[in-house]
C-alpha cells in the first residue's frame, strides 16, 4: 500500500470554491489562498445566527503510545462515512505544528485513506497562522524588554517577567537562555526562555476568542510580569494589544480545505493537549456547527488531557454542548498498557490486553461523569487478531457501550460505516446531559484536586514551594476563579509516563502554576512536562526532501 504522502499526492482535489459551495458559501464568504485552501469570513456566524446548530461529536482516545493511535484519522474517516450516508458532516481539526512534523510524532492531517488535503501545505506553512501567532507573541516579548530599556516607567521587575518568547520548532537549547548581553545598547541582561508556538497563550487566545474584538480584549489581559511593588503588569499597560490584534486579523479566520473524498474540513488553531488546552478554535467549531448538521472534532492525546480540557475549558468558555464522544482505542496500545514490550505489540496476547483494557474502562467512566453518551472506535491495525478485537468489543458490550471496528486508514469512508451508524444510533437513542466536572469559582487547589481524583484517579496532589507561592500571588490579585489547564504527560493517567494502565494510589506533583489571564485559564505544570520539546536522536526531518520538479518526499 502507498504511504500517506503518496496517497495524498495522488488525490483528485476539487477547487476550494466548489468545496465551499457544499457548505452554502459563496466567493464573497471566503478568502482564497491558492486553488485548494481558503479562509472563511467571520461574518458567516452573524449571517447564520438564527440557524440551529448541528450535532457536536468529539473524538478522543485512550492514553496513546508514542506513535499515536489514529485519532485524527478516525475523525476524518468518521466524517467521510457520515457524508457517504447522505449526512451533511463537517470536520473541525487543529493545525499541525512544525515541531512534531520535523520531530517524531508527525502531522495532524489524518493518515492512509482518511486524510485532509493538500497534506503537504497543511503540515508545513499552511495559511501562515503559526507565523502570525509567533510574531504576535514575540512583538509583546520585544515590547517588554524595550520598555525596560527605555526607562521602565512601569517599574517592571526583570526577575519576575513571566511572558516568554516562542518559535514553532522543537529546540531544547532555547528552553533557558540569557538575553540582553553585549552592553548597554542591547538592553538589560536577564534570564529568559522559549516555548513552542503551540504552547503560547496567544495560541490559546486565538482558539478561545469569539471575534476579533474579543481577541484584542483578551490580548490586553495577558499577565506579562510583576513590578517592583509586586503588582501585576498586563499587556494593555504596554499599549501593544492593538498592534497584536492587527497581526492576527487574518489568522483568526478559520481555514477550509477538503478530505480525500472531497468533503469539507475546517482546520484552525493548534494548541498541544499535553502543555496547552488541545482543541481547535472556538470560531472554527461554531462555524462548522452553523454550516453542517454533524460536526466531528477532536481533542489531543487521551481523554484525560484533550477531552477533559475540551469539556471543562472550551465548552465552558464557548457555551458548547457536545452530543456524543467517540473514544479511539487500539489493540497495540491496550497491550502496551498491559505490560507488553514495545517490540511485542504486534504479537497476539489476550492476557496483556485484558490487563491493559482497564485504561479504556477508566476513560469511558470519565466521559460518563460529564453526562455524555460514549461510542468506542476500535482502530484496526494489520497485526490485530480476531480474538483480540472481539475481546475489546465484548468488554465494551459488558459496560453497555457500543463499540465499532474502524478501518478508515485502509478503506476510507467504507471502513468507517459501522462507526458512523453506531454514532448516529447513539445520537438518536441517548440524550446528552453535559455538565462540567468542577465549578471554576472554587479555590485553585480544589479544582486541581477534583481533576486529579475524578479524571486521573489520583489519591492526592502535592505542590512545590514555587507553585504554592504562585497560587498565593494569583489569589492575591483576584484572578483565581478560572478553569484549570493541566500540563501533563500524555502516556499515563498519572504524571509519570511509566505508570501505565489504570494506576491507583498515586499522587500528582504540581511544579509550577502559570496564569493565562488572557486565554481565561490557569495552567498547572506537573511531572517533567516541558513547554519546549526537543528533537529525537533521528528527527523525521532527516528523511524529508524536495525533488527538482517540486515533489516532496519523506513527509509521512
PDB file of N, CA and C in Angstrom, residues 304 362-363 365-366 369 448-461 488 492-495 499 501-508:
ATOM      1  N   UNK A 304      -8.004  12.040  29.167  1.00  0.00           N
ATOM      2  CA  UNK A 304      -7.619  12.715  30.410  1.00  0.00           C
ATOM      3  C   UNK A 304      -7.007  14.081  30.128  1.00  0.00           C
ATOM      4  N   UNK A 362     -11.370   3.226  32.310  1.00  0.00           N
ATOM      5  CA  UNK A 362     -11.303   4.482  33.055  1.00  0.00           C
ATOM      6  C   UNK A 362     -11.740   5.664  32.199  1.00  0.00           C
ATOM      7  N   UNK A 363     -11.336   5.681  30.938  1.00  0.00           N
ATOM      8  CA  UNK A 363     -11.727   6.789  30.059  1.00  0.00           C
ATOM      9  C   UNK A 363     -13.232   6.776  29.777  1.00  0.00           C
ATOM     10  N   UNK A 365     -15.490   5.610  31.857  1.00  0.00           N
ATOM     11  CA  UNK A 365     -16.053   6.054  33.133  1.00  0.00           C
ATOM     12  C   UNK A 365     -15.978   7.584  33.249  1.00  0.00           C
ATOM     13  N   UNK A 366     -14.848   8.157  32.839  1.00  0.00           N
ATOM     14  CA  UNK A 366     -14.674   9.607  32.936  1.00  0.00           C
ATOM     15  C   UNK A 366     -15.649  10.368  32.059  1.00  0.00           C
ATOM     16  N   UNK A 369     -19.018  10.648  33.407  1.00  0.00           N
ATOM     17  CA  UNK A 369     -19.142  11.607  34.504  1.00  0.00           C
ATOM     18  C   UNK A 369     -19.602  12.968  34.001  1.00  0.00           C
ATOM     19  N   UNK A 448      -7.903  21.633  40.996  1.00  0.00           N
ATOM     20  CA  UNK A 448      -6.861  20.691  40.572  1.00  0.00           C
ATOM     21  C   UNK A 448      -7.081  19.330  41.212  1.00  0.00           C
ATOM     22  N   UNK A 449      -7.460  19.316  42.485  1.00  0.00           N
ATOM     23  CA  UNK A 449      -7.703  18.052  43.187  1.00  0.00           C
ATOM     24  C   UNK A 449      -8.876  17.297  42.565  1.00  0.00           C
ATOM     25  N   UNK A 450      -9.902  18.024  42.160  1.00  0.00           N
ATOM     26  CA  UNK A 450     -11.061  17.383  41.520  1.00  0.00           C
ATOM     27  C   UNK A 450     -10.653  16.695  40.224  1.00  0.00           C
ATOM     28  N   UNK A 451      -9.874  17.395  39.388  1.00  0.00           N
ATOM     29  CA  UNK A 451      -9.398  16.792  38.137  1.00  0.00           C
ATOM     30  C   UNK A 451      -8.531  15.574  38.436  1.00  0.00           C
ATOM     31  N   UNK A 452      -7.616  15.727  39.397  1.00  0.00           N
ATOM     32  CA  UNK A 452      -6.677  14.649  39.726  1.00  0.00           C
ATOM     33  C   UNK A 452      -7.400  13.407  40.231  1.00  0.00           C
ATOM     34  N   UNK A 453      -8.390  13.593  41.084  1.00  0.00           N
ATOM     35  CA  UNK A 453      -9.096  12.443  41.658  1.00  0.00           C
ATOM     36  C   UNK A 453     -10.120  11.858  40.692  1.00  0.00           C
ATOM     37  N   UNK A 454     -10.934  12.729  40.102  1.00  0.00           N
ATOM     38  CA  UNK A 454     -12.043  12.251  39.269  1.00  0.00           C
ATOM     39  C   UNK A 454     -11.588  11.748  37.900  1.00  0.00           C
ATOM     40  N   UNK A 455     -10.642  12.438  37.284  1.00  0.00           N
ATOM     41  CA  UNK A 455     -10.230  12.098  35.913  1.00  0.00           C
ATOM     42  C   UNK A 455      -8.994  11.201  35.887  1.00  0.00           C
ATOM     43  N   UNK A 456      -7.986  11.512  36.678  1.00  0.00           N
ATOM     44  CA  UNK A 456      -6.758  10.714  36.658  1.00  0.00           C
ATOM     45  C   UNK A 456      -6.827   9.497  37.579  1.00  0.00           C
ATOM     46  N   UNK A 457      -7.640   9.598  38.648  1.00  0.00           N
ATOM     47  CA  UNK A 457      -7.691   8.518  39.633  1.00  0.00           C
ATOM     48  C   UNK A 457      -6.631   8.650  40.705  1.00  0.00           C
ATOM     49  N   UNK A 458      -6.080   9.861  40.885  1.00  0.00           N
ATOM     50  CA  UNK A 458      -5.039  10.105  41.889  1.00  0.00           C
ATOM     51  C   UNK A 458      -5.635  10.120  43.292  1.00  0.00           C
ATOM     52  N   UNK A 459      -4.776   9.899  44.279  1.00  0.00           N
ATOM     53  CA  UNK A 459      -5.220   9.966  45.675  1.00  0.00           C
ATOM     54  C   UNK A 459      -5.017  11.357  46.261  1.00  0.00           C
ATOM     55  N   UNK A 460      -4.048  12.117  45.723  1.00  0.00           N
ATOM     56  CA  UNK A 460      -3.769  13.430  46.285  1.00  0.00           C
ATOM     57  C   UNK A 460      -2.914  14.238  45.316  1.00  0.00           C
ATOM     58  N   UNK A 461      -2.749  15.525  45.616  1.00  0.00           N
ATOM     59  CA  UNK A 461      -1.896  16.425  44.830  1.00  0.00           C
ATOM     60  C   UNK A 461      -0.929  17.111  45.782  1.00  0.00           C
ATOM     61  N   UNK A 488       0.499  17.857  31.450  1.00  0.00           N
ATOM     62  CA  UNK A 488       0.810  16.528  31.986  1.00  0.00           C
ATOM     63  C   UNK A 488       1.222  15.590  30.859  1.00  0.00           C
ATOM     64  N   UNK A 492       0.281   8.480  30.331  1.00  0.00           N
ATOM     65  CA  UNK A 492      -0.268   7.854  31.535  1.00  0.00           C
ATOM     66  C   UNK A 492      -1.400   8.700  32.082  1.00  0.00           C
ATOM     67  N   UNK A 493      -2.313   8.070  32.816  1.00  0.00           N
ATOM     68  CA  UNK A 493      -3.331   8.815  33.538  1.00  0.00           C
ATOM     69  C   UNK A 493      -2.694   9.633  34.660  1.00  0.00           C
ATOM     70  N   UNK A 494      -1.518   9.229  35.103  1.00  0.00           N
ATOM     71  CA  UNK A 494      -0.790   9.944  36.146  1.00  0.00           C
ATOM     72  C   UNK A 494       0.143  10.969  35.508  1.00  0.00           C
ATOM     73  N   UNK A 495       1.023  11.571  36.336  1.00  0.00           N
ATOM     74  CA  UNK A 495       2.030  12.480  35.785  1.00  0.00           C
ATOM     75  C   UNK A 495       3.368  11.783  35.579  1.00  0.00           C
ATOM     76  N   UNK A 499       3.794   4.878  34.549  1.00  0.00           N
ATOM     77  CA  UNK A 499       2.631   4.259  35.205  1.00  0.00           C
ATOM     78  C   UNK A 499       1.540   4.034  34.162  1.00  0.00           C
ATOM     79  N   UNK A 501      -1.666   1.661  32.143  1.00  0.00           N
ATOM     80  CA  UNK A 501      -2.932   1.043  32.519  1.00  0.00           C
ATOM     81  C   UNK A 501      -3.825   1.987  33.294  1.00  0.00           C
ATOM     82  N   UNK A 502      -4.308   1.496  34.434  1.00  0.00           N
ATOM     83  CA  UNK A 502      -5.173   2.285  35.318  1.00  0.00           C
ATOM     84  C   UNK A 502      -4.527   2.342  36.698  1.00  0.00           C
ATOM     85  N   UNK A 503      -3.514   3.192  36.866  1.00  0.00           N
ATOM     86  CA  UNK A 503      -2.804   3.257  38.145  1.00  0.00           C
ATOM     87  C   UNK A 503      -3.701   3.762  39.271  1.00  0.00           C
ATOM     88  N   UNK A 504      -3.386   3.372  40.492  1.00  0.00           N
ATOM     89  CA  UNK A 504      -4.166   3.789  41.657  1.00  0.00           C
ATOM     90  C   UNK A 504      -3.227   4.167  42.787  1.00  0.00           C
ATOM     91  N   UNK A 505      -3.712   5.008  43.684  1.00  0.00           N
ATOM     92  CA  UNK A 505      -2.949   5.370  44.868  1.00  0.00           C
ATOM     93  C   UNK A 505      -1.762   6.272  44.610  1.00  0.00           C
ATOM     94  N   UNK A 506      -1.687   6.901  43.458  1.00  0.00           N
ATOM     95  CA  UNK A 506      -0.555   7.770  43.139  1.00  0.00           C
ATOM     96  C   UNK A 506      -0.893   9.230  43.476  1.00  0.00           C
ATOM     97  N   UNK A 507       0.141  10.060  43.553  1.00  0.00           N
ATOM     98  CA  UNK A 507      -0.058  11.490  43.765  1.00  0.00           C
ATOM     99  C   UNK A 507       0.403  12.253  42.524  1.00  0.00           C
ATOM    100  N   UNK A 508      -0.214  13.380  42.288  1.00  0.00           N
ATOM    101  CA  UNK A 508       0.175  14.285  41.208  1.00  0.00           C
ATOM    102  C   UNK A 508       1.031  15.392  41.816  1.00  0.00           C
TER     103      UNK A 508
END
